Amino acid sequence: MTLLATELKEGTKVLHAQAGRSKFMKLFFKGEVSLATYGRFLISLYHVYSTMEKALDQHKDNPQLSLLYFPKELSRKEPLERDLEFFNGPNWRDMLTPVTPAQQAYINAIERCASSPTPELLAAHSYVRYLGDLSGGQVLAKRLQKFNDIPEDQGVAFYLFDEVEDADTFKEMFRKRLNQIEVSEELQQQIVEEAKETFLCNIDLFREFDEDLEGTAMTEQEQAEHLAALEPERAKLAAEERSRRQALKTLPPQPISQPSWHPSALWNSLAHAVGLA
């Protein structure tokens, strides 16, 4: 039987590429997604992660899913809450309803796996979400800050994995854990099919924003050129992060102080500008 990590990569690569060519991602990398639209996109992510992480917590003692259970290192719900307040203000929870069709479909997919006789299908959701986040998070954070003049380390908590010392090393360990999952060949194929469906759910989330965005999605040629151009940036940021963490290890312990900023700072300034505060 083929290793699960290999099957997942090969089985989803077409849909993975399709998701990366979305109009939303194309314009995000060009700095042409408004902060209001990005704030709404975070709402979609919050629905996904709060549902998925609840399901993973529920099944943390499952012998197979426990291999992929790293709440301290990977959980994104709390970082998303900080970013949601930063971009949408202190009342961001009011934006959680009504739930959009694409959000509901994604929620349903996760809950279906969690309540099924084979919750090991949740491995597909962990694979698609967490490995994707670890792969491009630093680049996405830098682009978001660069094009929107956002201060360092503000509004990008979702992309920062403070408990992961080296993303590439962690991803390799995660893939090895995937390969240690022991399920029947039939269930392994079902996990791969679930991963494909998960990518389709992500594509549908992006498409809900298409009417708010001008232009077209990337072509395959544009995507290939784009990824080639991004790789040096990703490698540079990864090396800088490793150096930063190594330098921190040599420093004496520092007293903990309260941050000088509040996550709703951006909201407050925008509200003031339009006369809401």
PDB file of N, CA and C in Angstrom, residues 28-29 31 33 35 38 83 86-87 137-160 233 237 261 266:
ATOM      1  N   PHE A  28      -4.568  38.985  -3.655  1.00  0.00           N
ATOM      2  CA  PHE A  28      -3.955  39.106  -2.332  1.00  0.00           C
ATOM      3  C   PHE A  28      -2.454  39.338  -2.461  1.00  0.00           C
ATOM      4  N   PHE A  29      -1.811  38.568  -3.322  1.00  0.00           N
ATOM      5  CA  PHE A  29      -0.368  38.698  -3.489  1.00  0.00           C
ATOM      6  C   PHE A  29       0.015  40.009  -4.166  1.00  0.00           C
ATOM      7  N   GLY A  31      -1.617  42.791  -3.410  1.00  0.00           N
ATOM      8  CA  GLY A  31      -2.030  43.843  -2.492  1.00  0.00           C
ATOM      9  C   GLY A  31      -3.316  44.520  -2.900  1.00  0.00           C
ATOM     10  N   VAL A  33      -6.529  43.188  -2.392  1.00  0.00           N
ATOM     11  CA  VAL A  33      -7.688  42.756  -1.603  1.00  0.00           C
ATOM     12  C   VAL A  33      -7.857  43.760  -0.468  1.00  0.00           C
ATOM     13  N   LEU A  35      -8.916  45.633   3.025  1.00  0.00           N
ATOM     14  CA  LEU A  35      -8.895  45.146   4.395  1.00  0.00           C
ATOM     15  C   LEU A  35     -10.275  44.662   4.830  1.00  0.00           C
ATOM     16  N   TYR A  38     -10.640  41.237   3.354  1.00  0.00           N
ATOM     17  CA  TYR A  38      -9.783  40.308   4.089  1.00  0.00           C
ATOM     18  C   TYR A  38     -10.378  39.990   5.457  1.00  0.00           C
ATOM     19  N   ASP A  83      -6.669  38.306  15.234  1.00  0.00           N
ATOM     20  CA  ASP A  83      -6.693  38.988  13.933  1.00  0.00           C
ATOM     21  C   ASP A  83      -8.087  39.512  13.612  1.00  0.00           C
ATOM     22  N   PHE A  86      -8.546  42.703  15.330  1.00  0.00           N
ATOM     23  CA  PHE A  86      -7.707  43.726  14.717  1.00  0.00           C
ATOM     24  C   PHE A  86      -8.360  44.306  13.467  1.00  0.00           C
ATOM     25  N   PHE A  87      -8.870  43.435  12.604  1.00  0.00           N
ATOM     26  CA  PHE A  87      -9.418  43.899  11.321  1.00  0.00           C
ATOM     27  C   PHE A  87     -10.885  44.286  11.384  1.00  0.00           C
ATOM     28  N   GLY A 137       2.847  30.616   5.198  1.00  0.00           N
ATOM     29  CA  GLY A 137       2.395  31.606   6.162  1.00  0.00           C
ATOM     30  C   GLY A 137       3.247  32.845   6.262  1.00  0.00           C
ATOM     31  N   GLN A 138       4.576  32.680   6.332  1.00  0.00           N
ATOM     32  CA  GLN A 138       5.448  33.837   6.504  1.00  0.00           C
ATOM     33  C   GLN A 138       5.376  34.773   5.312  1.00  0.00           C
ATOM     34  N   VAL A 139       5.309  34.206   4.111  1.00  0.00           N
ATOM     35  CA  VAL A 139       5.234  35.040   2.903  1.00  0.00           C
ATOM     36  C   VAL A 139       3.917  35.809   2.890  1.00  0.00           C
ATOM     37  N   LEU A 140       2.817  35.124   3.210  1.00  0.00           N
ATOM     38  CA  LEU A 140       1.514  35.782   3.216  1.00  0.00           C
ATOM     39  C   LEU A 140       1.470  36.902   4.256  1.00  0.00           C
ATOM     40  N   ALA A 141       2.055  36.655   5.427  1.00  0.00           N
ATOM     41  CA  ALA A 141       2.073  37.680   6.469  1.00  0.00           C
ATOM     42  C   ALA A 141       2.834  38.918   6.004  1.00  0.00           C
ATOM     43  N   LYS A 142       3.983  38.720   5.386  1.00  0.00           N
ATOM     44  CA  LYS A 142       4.783  39.848   4.916  1.00  0.00           C
ATOM     45  C   LYS A 142       4.062  40.632   3.831  1.00  0.00           C
ATOM     46  N   ARG A 143       3.382  39.931   2.927  1.00  0.00           N
ATOM     47  CA  ARG A 143       2.632  40.624   1.875  1.00  0.00           C
ATOM     48  C   ARG A 143       1.499  41.445   2.478  1.00  0.00           C
ATOM     49  N   LEU A 144       0.805  40.879   3.428  1.00  0.00           N
ATOM     50  CA  LEU A 144      -0.305  41.577   4.066  1.00  0.00           C
ATOM     51  C   LEU A 144       0.183  42.854   4.741  1.00  0.00           C
ATOM     52  N   GLN A 145       1.305  42.772   5.442  1.00  0.00           N
ATOM     53  CA  GLN A 145       1.836  43.938   6.134  1.00  0.00           C
ATOM     54  C   GLN A 145       2.395  44.960   5.151  1.00  0.00           C
ATOM     55  N   LYS A 146       3.075  44.475   4.123  1.00  0.00           N
ATOM     56  CA  LYS A 146       3.709  45.368   3.163  1.00  0.00           C
ATOM     57  C   LYS A 146       2.699  46.239   2.431  1.00  0.00           C
ATOM     58  N   PHE A 147       1.645  45.646   1.922  1.00  0.00           N
ATOM     59  CA  PHE A 147       0.700  46.380   1.085  1.00  0.00           C
ATOM     60  C   PHE A 147      -0.309  47.192   1.888  1.00  0.00           C
ATOM     61  N   ASN A 148      -0.420  46.925   3.180  1.00  0.00           N
ATOM     62  CA  ASN A 148      -1.423  47.621   3.984  1.00  0.00           C
ATOM     63  C   ASN A 148      -0.829  48.431   5.122  1.00  0.00           C
ATOM     64  N   ASP A 149       0.496  48.556   5.131  1.00  0.00           N
ATOM     65  CA  ASP A 149       1.189  49.370   6.124  1.00  0.00           C
ATOM     66  C   ASP A 149       0.791  48.963   7.541  1.00  0.00           C
ATOM     67  N   ILE A 150       0.764  47.652   7.776  1.00  0.00           N
ATOM     68  CA  ILE A 150       0.418  47.121   9.093  1.00  0.00           C
ATOM     69  C   ILE A 150       1.706  46.930   9.892  1.00  0.00           C
ATOM     70  N   PRO A 151       1.753  47.390  11.138  1.00  0.00           N
ATOM     71  CA  PRO A 151       2.971  47.259  11.951  1.00  0.00           C
ATOM     72  C   PRO A 151       3.403  45.801  12.118  1.00  0.00           C
ATOM     73  N   GLU A 152       4.664  45.627  12.400  1.00  0.00           N
ATOM     74  CA  GLU A 152       5.241  44.302  12.591  1.00  0.00           C
ATOM     75  C   GLU A 152       4.460  43.500  13.621  1.00  0.00           C
ATOM     76  N   ASP A 153       4.160  42.254  13.282  1.00  0.00           N
ATOM     77  CA  ASP A 153       3.521  41.293  14.188  1.00  0.00           C
ATOM     78  C   ASP A 153       2.093  41.666  14.590  1.00  0.00           C
ATOM     79  N   GLN A 154       1.474  42.584  13.878  1.00  0.00           N
ATOM     80  CA  GLN A 154       0.081  42.914  14.174  1.00  0.00           C
ATOM     81  C   GLN A 154      -0.803  42.481  13.008  1.00  0.00           C
ATOM     82  N   GLY A 155      -1.937  41.890  13.309  1.00  0.00           N
ATOM     83  CA  GLY A 155      -2.870  41.481  12.272  1.00  0.00           C
ATOM     84  C   GLY A 155      -2.475  40.237  11.511  1.00  0.00           C
ATOM     85  N   VAL A 156      -1.390  39.579  11.929  1.00  0.00           N
ATOM     86  CA  VAL A 156      -0.918  38.394  11.190  1.00  0.00           C
ATOM     87  C   VAL A 156      -0.711  37.195  12.116  1.00  0.00           C
ATOM     88  N   ALA A 157      -1.392  37.183  13.253  1.00  0.00           N
ATOM     89  CA  ALA A 157      -1.223  36.084  14.212  1.00  0.00           C
ATOM     90  C   ALA A 157      -1.535  34.733  13.582  1.00  0.00           C
ATOM     91  N   PHE A 158      -2.500  34.705  12.666  1.00  0.00           N
ATOM     92  CA  PHE A 158      -2.893  33.447  12.029  1.00  0.00           C
ATOM     93  C   PHE A 158      -1.720  32.771  11.333  1.00  0.00           C
ATOM     94  N   TYR A 159      -0.810  33.568  10.786  1.00  0.00           N
ATOM     95  CA  TYR A 159       0.290  33.022   9.991  1.00  0.00           C
ATOM     96  C   TYR A 159       1.528  32.703  10.827  1.00  0.00           C
ATOM     97  N   LEU A 160       1.520  33.046  12.105  1.00  0.00           N
ATOM     98  CA  LEU A 160       2.707  32.876  12.935  1.00  0.00           C
ATOM     99  C   LEU A 160       2.552  31.671  13.859  1.00  0.00           C
ATOM    100  N   GLU A 233      11.940  34.182  -1.733  1.00  0.00           N
ATOM    101  CA  GLU A 233      11.419  34.961  -0.615  1.00  0.00           C
ATOM    102  C   GLU A 233      11.061  34.053   0.551  1.00  0.00           C
ATOM    103  N   LEU A 237      12.884  34.139   4.250  1.00  0.00           N
ATOM    104  CA  LEU A 237      12.128  34.366   5.481  1.00  0.00           C
ATOM    105  C   LEU A 237      12.303  33.207   6.454  1.00  0.00           C
ATOM    106  N   TRP A 261       0.318  47.775  22.167  1.00  0.00           N
ATOM    107  CA  TRP A 261      -0.777  47.936  21.220  1.00  0.00           C
ATOM    108  C   TRP A 261      -1.943  47.066  21.645  1.00  0.00           C
ATOM    109  N   LEU A 266      -6.432  49.068  14.864  1.00  0.00           N
ATOM    110  CA  LEU A 266      -6.778  49.420  13.493  1.00  0.00           C
ATOM    111  C   LEU A 266      -8.248  49.796  13.400  1.00  0.00           C
TER     112      LEU A 266
END
